[in-house]
Amino acid sequence: MKRLAVLPLALLGLSACASTSETYPSRTATEQLLVARAADRAVEGLTLPIPGGSRVFVDDAYFRAESAPYAISAIRAALSEAGYALAPSKNEADAVLEVRAGTLSLEQMRRVFGLPDMRVPINDSFNVVSIPELSVYSRRDRVGVAEFSGFLYEPRTGAPLGAIIPMTGEFRIRSHKLLMIVAWGQQSVDPGERDPGDSWREF
């Protein structure tokens, strides 16, 4: 009887399995990459109308966007690369750079040769049925877009020193699908568009 009692327990032990849990953030890893690379592109070549080596405090109090910490760090890195010193506070700065985000988000576009996926109502209660995509060829573009602007002022007097012209950056991932089966993709970087001339204008 003891052997018979032990047998189910042994079988239960053999059938045990392990499972892992996954988190579901608001953005996928690919979406985060698109936004981060767009932010990097937007701040390339950032310069200020003050002497090199000046201490700059980056004021992000009004910088509101998802992925804002990464974008602020990219701005700080660009200033450091340009030869400015980063001040830990306004009181220790020669100039304050107040930055704001025009956009820091994603765009997506699909082109379909055939019928795209659709949701079709089937009765008066607005119940719908989903019809899958029926295409010969489709292309999907996912684009991270960043635009930053701001202004520079003297921390003790508040006197204006300059305003930043909006800087934009894009990062694109494109994928293709043929006959709804064969899929391939390529990754390309678009630096975005800037207004002509220097990124700054002085007052």
PDB file of C-alpha atoms in Angstrom:
ATOM      1  CA  MET A   1       0.000   0.000   0.000  1.00  0.00           C
ATOM      2  CA  LYS A   2       2.847   2.383   0.798  1.00  0.00           C
ATOM      3  CA  ARG A   3       4.362   1.749  -2.623  1.00  0.00           C
ATOM      4  CA  LEU A   4       1.004   2.486  -4.244  1.00  0.00           C
ATOM      5  CA  ALA A   5       0.765   5.751  -2.302  1.00  0.00           C
ATOM      6  CA  VAL A   6       4.265   6.839  -3.307  1.00  0.00           C
ATOM      7  CA  LEU A   7       3.700   6.145  -7.025  1.00  0.00           C
ATOM      8  CA  PRO A   8       1.267   9.093  -7.686  1.00  0.00           C
ATOM      9  CA  LEU A   9       3.625  11.461  -5.890  1.00  0.00           C
ATOM     10  CA  ALA A  10       6.541  10.290  -8.032  1.00  0.00           C
ATOM     11  CA  LEU A  11       4.514  10.745 -11.212  1.00  0.00           C
ATOM     12  CA  LEU A  12       3.486  14.227 -10.056  1.00  0.00           C
ATOM     13  CA  GLY A  13       7.124  15.129  -9.511  1.00  0.00           C
ATOM     14  CA  LEU A  14       8.072  13.933 -12.990  1.00  0.00           C
ATOM     15  CA  SER A  15       5.298  16.004 -14.567  1.00  0.00           C
ATOM     16  CA  ALA A  16       6.241  19.253 -12.782  1.00  0.00           C
ATOM     17  CA  CYS A  17       7.257  22.171 -14.929  1.00  0.00           C
ATOM     18  CA  ALA A  18       8.627  25.685 -14.546  1.00  0.00           C
ATOM     19  CA  SER A  19       7.117  28.863 -15.943  1.00  0.00           C
ATOM     20  CA  THR A  20       8.329  32.419 -16.295  1.00  0.00           C
ATOM     21  CA  SER A  21       6.335  35.621 -16.278  1.00  0.00           C
ATOM     22  CA  GLU A  22       6.741  38.456 -18.739  1.00  0.00           C
ATOM     23  CA  THR A  23       6.010  42.124 -18.272  1.00  0.00           C
ATOM     24  CA  TYR A  24       4.167  44.177 -20.859  1.00  0.00           C
ATOM     25  CA  PRO A  25       5.462  47.770 -20.886  1.00  0.00           C
ATOM     26  CA  SER A  26       3.694  50.561 -22.716  1.00  0.00           C
ATOM     27  CA  ARG A  27       6.274  50.334 -25.533  1.00  0.00           C
ATOM     28  CA  THR A  28       8.004  47.342 -27.035  1.00  0.00           C
ATOM     29  CA  ALA A  29      11.792  47.113 -27.231  1.00  0.00           C
ATOM     30  CA  THR A  30      11.681  48.050 -30.922  1.00  0.00           C
ATOM     31  CA  GLU A  31       9.538  51.109 -30.203  1.00  0.00           C
ATOM     32  CA  GLN A  32      11.894  52.207 -27.433  1.00  0.00           C
ATOM     33  CA  LEU A  33      14.837  51.817 -29.818  1.00  0.00           C
ATOM     34  CA  LEU A  34      13.124  53.930 -32.464  1.00  0.00           C
ATOM     35  CA  VAL A  35      12.459  56.782 -30.034  1.00  0.00           C
ATOM     36  CA  ALA A  36      15.927  56.625 -28.473  1.00  0.00           C
ATOM     37  CA  ARG A  37      17.738  56.730 -31.811  1.00  0.00           C
ATOM     38  CA  ALA A  38      15.530  59.584 -33.013  1.00  0.00           C
ATOM     39  CA  ALA A  39      16.489  61.553 -29.887  1.00  0.00           C
ATOM     40  CA  ASP A  40      20.183  60.892 -30.561  1.00  0.00           C
ATOM     41  CA  ARG A  41      19.818  62.159 -34.112  1.00  0.00           C
ATOM     42  CA  ALA A  42      17.940  65.289 -33.080  1.00  0.00           C
ATOM     43  CA  VAL A  43      20.736  66.600 -30.843  1.00  0.00           C
ATOM     44  CA  GLU A  44      23.641  65.941 -33.200  1.00  0.00           C
ATOM     45  CA  GLY A  45      25.745  69.081 -33.599  1.00  0.00           C
ATOM     46  CA  LEU A  46      24.003  71.016 -30.812  1.00  0.00           C
ATOM     47  CA  THR A  47      25.888  74.253 -30.048  1.00  0.00           C
ATOM     48  CA  LEU A  48      25.246  77.256 -27.805  1.00  0.00           C
ATOM     49  CA  PRO A  49      26.025  80.954 -28.315  1.00  0.00           C
ATOM     50  CA  ILE A  50      28.388  81.052 -25.337  1.00  0.00           C
ATOM     51  CA  PRO A  51      32.124  80.372 -25.054  1.00  0.00           C
ATOM     52  CA  GLY A  52      33.318  76.785 -24.996  1.00  0.00           C
ATOM     53  CA  GLY A  53      33.912  75.486 -21.504  1.00  0.00           C
ATOM     54  CA  SER A  54      31.042  77.503 -20.026  1.00  0.00           C
ATOM     55  CA  ARG A  55      29.064  75.780 -17.275  1.00  0.00           C
ATOM     56  CA  VAL A  56      25.537  74.943 -18.422  1.00  0.00           C
ATOM     57  CA  PHE A  57      22.613  73.768 -16.305  1.00  0.00           C
ATOM     58  CA  VAL A  58      19.973  71.812 -18.274  1.00  0.00           C
ATOM     59  CA  ASP A  59      16.522  72.683 -16.917  1.00  0.00           C
ATOM     60  CA  ASP A  60      14.060  69.916 -17.807  1.00  0.00           C
ATOM     61  CA  ALA A  61      11.174  71.097 -15.604  1.00  0.00           C
ATOM     62  CA  TYR A  62       8.945  71.637 -18.642  1.00  0.00           C
ATOM     63  CA  PHE A  63      10.219  68.710 -20.709  1.00  0.00           C
ATOM     64  CA  ARG A  64       7.190  66.385 -20.730  1.00  0.00           C
ATOM     65  CA  ALA A  65       7.270  63.266 -22.874  1.00  0.00           C
ATOM     66  CA  GLU A  66       7.512  59.499 -22.583  1.00  0.00           C
ATOM     67  CA  SER A  67      11.191  58.511 -22.661  1.00  0.00           C
ATOM     68  CA  ALA A  68      12.047  62.023 -21.396  1.00  0.00           C
ATOM     69  CA  PRO A  69      14.973  60.838 -19.185  1.00  0.00           C
ATOM     70  CA  TYR A  70      16.753  59.339 -22.200  1.00  0.00           C
ATOM     71  CA  ALA A  71      16.204  62.472 -24.280  1.00  0.00           C
ATOM     72  CA  ILE A  72      17.513  64.749 -21.508  1.00  0.00           C
ATOM     73  CA  SER A  73      20.599  62.574 -21.156  1.00  0.00           C
ATOM     74  CA  ALA A  74      21.123  62.797 -24.940  1.00  0.00           C
ATOM     75  CA  ILE A  75      20.968  66.595 -24.732  1.00  0.00           C
ATOM     76  CA  ARG A  76      23.452  66.637 -21.856  1.00  0.00           C
ATOM     77  CA  ALA A  77      25.774  64.301 -23.764  1.00  0.00           C
ATOM     78  CA  ALA A  78      25.620  66.536 -26.854  1.00  0.00           C
ATOM     79  CA  LEU A  79      26.537  69.589 -24.773  1.00  0.00           C
ATOM     80  CA  SER A  80      29.405  67.730 -23.163  1.00  0.00           C
ATOM     81  CA  GLU A  81      30.640  66.589 -26.563  1.00  0.00           C
ATOM     82  CA  ALA A  82      30.480  70.206 -27.780  1.00  0.00           C
ATOM     83  CA  GLY A  83      32.881  71.246 -25.011  1.00  0.00           C
ATOM     84  CA  TYR A  84      30.558  72.702 -22.371  1.00  0.00           C
ATOM     85  CA  ALA A  85      30.727  71.827 -18.681  1.00  0.00           C
ATOM     86  CA  LEU A  86      27.550  70.520 -17.040  1.00  0.00           C
ATOM     87  CA  ALA A  87      26.596  72.431 -13.891  1.00  0.00           C
ATOM     88  CA  PRO A  88      24.796  70.550 -11.080  1.00  0.00           C
ATOM     89  CA  SER A  89      22.568  73.549 -10.226  1.00  0.00           C
ATOM     90  CA  LYS A  90      21.467  76.938 -11.540  1.00  0.00           C
ATOM     91  CA  ASN A  91      23.511  78.736  -8.903  1.00  0.00           C
ATOM     92  CA  GLU A  92      26.715  77.142 -10.205  1.00  0.00           C
ATOM     93  CA  ALA A  93      25.948  77.724 -13.897  1.00  0.00           C
ATOM     94  CA  ASP A  94      27.059  80.398 -16.316  1.00  0.00           C
ATOM     95  CA  ALA A  95      23.927  79.746 -18.384  1.00  0.00           C
ATOM     96  CA  VAL A  96      20.667  77.825 -18.019  1.00  0.00           C
ATOM     97  CA  LEU A  97      19.305  75.844 -20.936  1.00  0.00           C
ATOM     98  CA  GLU A  98      15.556  75.318 -20.579  1.00  0.00           C
ATOM     99  CA  VAL A  99      14.450  72.590 -22.976  1.00  0.00           C
ATOM    100  CA  ARG A 100      11.066  71.364 -24.140  1.00  0.00           C
ATOM    101  CA  ALA A 101       9.849  68.524 -26.351  1.00  0.00           C
ATOM    102  CA  GLY A 102       7.785  69.210 -29.458  1.00  0.00           C
ATOM    103  CA  THR A 103       7.416  65.481 -29.981  1.00  0.00           C
ATOM    104  CA  LEU A 104       9.060  62.276 -28.833  1.00  0.00           C
ATOM    105  CA  SER A 105       6.920  59.513 -30.219  1.00  0.00           C
ATOM    106  CA  LEU A 106       6.205  57.052 -33.019  1.00  0.00           C
ATOM    107  CA  GLU A 107       4.549  57.007 -36.408  1.00  0.00           C
ATOM    108  CA  GLN A 108       3.528  53.978 -38.435  1.00  0.00           C
ATOM    109  CA  MET A 109       2.453  53.546 -42.046  1.00  0.00           C
ATOM    110  CA  ARG A 110       1.387  50.430 -43.933  1.00  0.00           C
ATOM    111  CA  ARG A 111       1.064  50.065 -47.683  1.00  0.00           C
ATOM    112  CA  VAL A 112      -0.919  47.070 -48.900  1.00  0.00           C
ATOM    113  CA  PHE A 113      -1.406  45.775 -52.437  1.00  0.00           C
ATOM    114  CA  GLY A 114      -4.564  43.803 -51.864  1.00  0.00           C
ATOM    115  CA  LEU A 115      -7.094  43.871 -49.025  1.00  0.00           C
ATOM    116  CA  PRO A 116      -5.958  45.110 -45.595  1.00  0.00           C
ATOM    117  CA  ASP A 117      -7.220  43.494 -42.415  1.00  0.00           C
ATOM    118  CA  MET A 118     -10.707  44.799 -41.598  1.00  0.00           C
ATOM    119  CA  ARG A 119     -13.400  44.630 -38.954  1.00  0.00           C
ATOM    120  CA  VAL A 120     -16.848  44.314 -40.512  1.00  0.00           C
ATOM    121  CA  PRO A 121     -20.126  44.764 -38.552  1.00  0.00           C
ATOM    122  CA  ILE A 122     -22.440  41.787 -38.936  1.00  0.00           C
ATOM    123  CA  ASN A 123     -25.650  42.890 -37.148  1.00  0.00           C
ATOM    124  CA  ASP A 124     -27.519  45.822 -35.614  1.00  0.00           C
ATOM    125  CA  SER A 125     -25.779  45.271 -32.262  1.00  0.00           C
ATOM    126  CA  PHE A 126     -22.492  46.335 -33.812  1.00  0.00           C
ATOM    127  CA  ASN A 127     -20.900  42.933 -33.394  1.00  0.00           C
ATOM    128  CA  VAL A 128     -17.972  42.653 -35.766  1.00  0.00           C
ATOM    129  CA  VAL A 129     -16.009  39.947 -37.470  1.00  0.00           C
ATOM    130  CA  SER A 130     -12.300  40.324 -38.209  1.00  0.00           C
ATOM    131  CA  ILE A 131     -11.134  39.638 -41.746  1.00  0.00           C
ATOM    132  CA  PRO A 132      -7.393  38.962 -42.045  1.00  0.00           C
ATOM    133  CA  GLU A 133      -5.190  40.716 -44.552  1.00  0.00           C
ATOM    134  CA  LEU A 134      -5.288  39.281 -48.078  1.00  0.00           C
ATOM    135  CA  SER A 135      -2.424  40.904 -49.943  1.00  0.00           C
ATOM    136  CA  VAL A 136       0.145  40.210 -52.619  1.00  0.00           C
ATOM    137  CA  TYR A 137       2.644  42.601 -51.065  1.00  0.00           C
ATOM    138  CA  SER A 138       2.705  44.843 -48.002  1.00  0.00           C
ATOM    139  CA  ARG A 139       5.223  47.239 -46.503  1.00  0.00           C
ATOM    140  CA  ARG A 140       5.372  48.566 -42.965  1.00  0.00           C
ATOM    141  CA  ASP A 141       7.286  51.663 -41.846  1.00  0.00           C
ATOM    142  CA  ARG A 142       7.804  52.347 -38.143  1.00  0.00           C
ATOM    143  CA  VAL A 143       9.387  55.712 -37.432  1.00  0.00           C
ATOM    144  CA  GLY A 144      10.604  57.262 -34.205  1.00  0.00           C
ATOM    145  CA  VAL A 145      10.366  61.066 -34.316  1.00  0.00           C
ATOM    146  CA  ALA A 146      11.961  63.563 -31.932  1.00  0.00           C
ATOM    147  CA  GLU A 147      11.843  67.350 -31.887  1.00  0.00           C
ATOM    148  CA  PHE A 148      13.422  69.525 -29.203  1.00  0.00           C
ATOM    149  CA  SER A 149      13.622  73.281 -28.706  1.00  0.00           C
ATOM    150  CA  GLY A 150      14.275  75.725 -25.884  1.00  0.00           C
ATOM    151  CA  PHE A 151      16.119  78.854 -24.856  1.00  0.00           C
ATOM    152  CA  LEU A 152      19.181  79.966 -22.927  1.00  0.00           C
ATOM    153  CA  TYR A 153      19.340  82.609 -20.196  1.00  0.00           C
ATOM    154  CA  GLU A 154      21.687  84.051 -17.590  1.00  0.00           C
ATOM    155  CA  PRO A 155      20.820  82.419 -14.227  1.00  0.00           C
ATOM    156  CA  ARG A 156      21.398  85.417 -11.943  1.00  0.00           C
ATOM    157  CA  THR A 157      19.665  88.129 -13.943  1.00  0.00           C
ATOM    158  CA  GLY A 158      17.368  86.077 -16.187  1.00  0.00           C
ATOM    159  CA  ALA A 159      18.695  87.940 -19.216  1.00  0.00           C
ATOM    160  CA  PRO A 160      18.091  86.036 -22.462  1.00  0.00           C
ATOM    161  CA  LEU A 161      21.128  84.645 -24.254  1.00  0.00           C
ATOM    162  CA  GLY A 162      19.575  82.818 -27.194  1.00  0.00           C
ATOM    163  CA  ALA A 163      16.821  80.508 -28.430  1.00  0.00           C
ATOM    164  CA  ILE A 164      17.196  77.073 -29.913  1.00  0.00           C
ATOM    165  CA  ILE A 165      15.747  76.409 -33.346  1.00  0.00           C
ATOM    166  CA  PRO A 166      13.670  73.198 -33.289  1.00  0.00           C
ATOM    167  CA  MET A 167      15.901  70.205 -33.975  1.00  0.00           C
ATOM    168  CA  THR A 168      14.308  67.071 -35.379  1.00  0.00           C
ATOM    169  CA  GLY A 169      15.530  63.512 -35.764  1.00  0.00           C
ATOM    170  CA  GLU A 170      14.053  60.331 -37.214  1.00  0.00           C
ATOM    171  CA  PHE A 171      14.898  56.655 -37.034  1.00  0.00           C
ATOM    172  CA  ARG A 172      13.121  54.250 -39.376  1.00  0.00           C
ATOM    173  CA  ILE A 173      12.649  50.492 -39.524  1.00  0.00           C
ATOM    174  CA  ARG A 174      11.037  49.118 -42.683  1.00  0.00           C
ATOM    175  CA  SER A 175       9.748  45.584 -43.219  1.00  0.00           C
ATOM    176  CA  HIS A 176       8.213  43.825 -46.232  1.00  0.00           C
ATOM    177  CA  LYS A 177       5.916  40.849 -46.731  1.00  0.00           C
ATOM    178  CA  LEU A 178       5.224  38.972 -49.963  1.00  0.00           C
ATOM    179  CA  LEU A 179       2.156  36.763 -50.401  1.00  0.00           C
ATOM    180  CA  MET A 180       1.581  37.058 -46.636  1.00  0.00           C
ATOM    181  CA  ILE A 181       4.318  34.452 -46.063  1.00  0.00           C
ATOM    182  CA  VAL A 182       7.748  35.641 -47.139  1.00  0.00           C
ATOM    183  CA  ALA A 183       8.922  38.430 -44.822  1.00  0.00           C
ATOM    184  CA  TRP A 184      12.109  40.458 -44.783  1.00  0.00           C
ATOM    185  CA  GLY A 185      13.182  43.781 -43.385  1.00  0.00           C
ATOM    186  CA  GLN A 186      15.882  46.373 -43.390  1.00  0.00           C
ATOM    187  CA  GLN A 187      16.892  49.100 -40.998  1.00  0.00           C
ATOM    188  CA  SER A 188      17.807  52.576 -42.174  1.00  0.00           C
ATOM    189  CA  VAL A 189      18.567  55.792 -40.367  1.00  0.00           C
ATOM    190  CA  ASP A 190      17.145  59.126 -41.461  1.00  0.00           C
ATOM    191  CA  PRO A 191      18.830  62.076 -39.716  1.00  0.00           C
ATOM    192  CA  GLY A 192      15.727  64.208 -40.020  1.00  0.00           C
ATOM    193  CA  GLU A 193      15.429  67.775 -41.224  1.00  0.00           C
ATOM    194  CA  ARG A 194      16.894  70.917 -39.718  1.00  0.00           C
ATOM    195  CA  ASP A 195      16.249  74.531 -40.478  1.00  0.00           C
ATOM    196  CA  PRO A 196      19.135  75.945 -42.538  1.00  0.00           C
ATOM    197  CA  GLY A 197      21.975  77.661 -40.737  1.00  0.00           C
ATOM    198  CA  ASP A 198      23.203  77.395 -37.198  1.00  0.00           C
ATOM    199  CA  SER A 199      21.044  75.649 -34.590  1.00  0.00           C
ATOM    200  CA  TRP A 200      21.036  78.880 -32.600  1.00  0.00           C
ATOM    201  CA  ARG A 201      20.113  82.474 -33.104  1.00  0.00           C
ATOM    202  CA  GLU A 202      21.395  85.133 -30.723  1.00  0.00           C
ATOM    203  CA  PHE A 203      19.307  87.923 -29.315  1.00  0.00           C
TER     204      PHE A 203
END
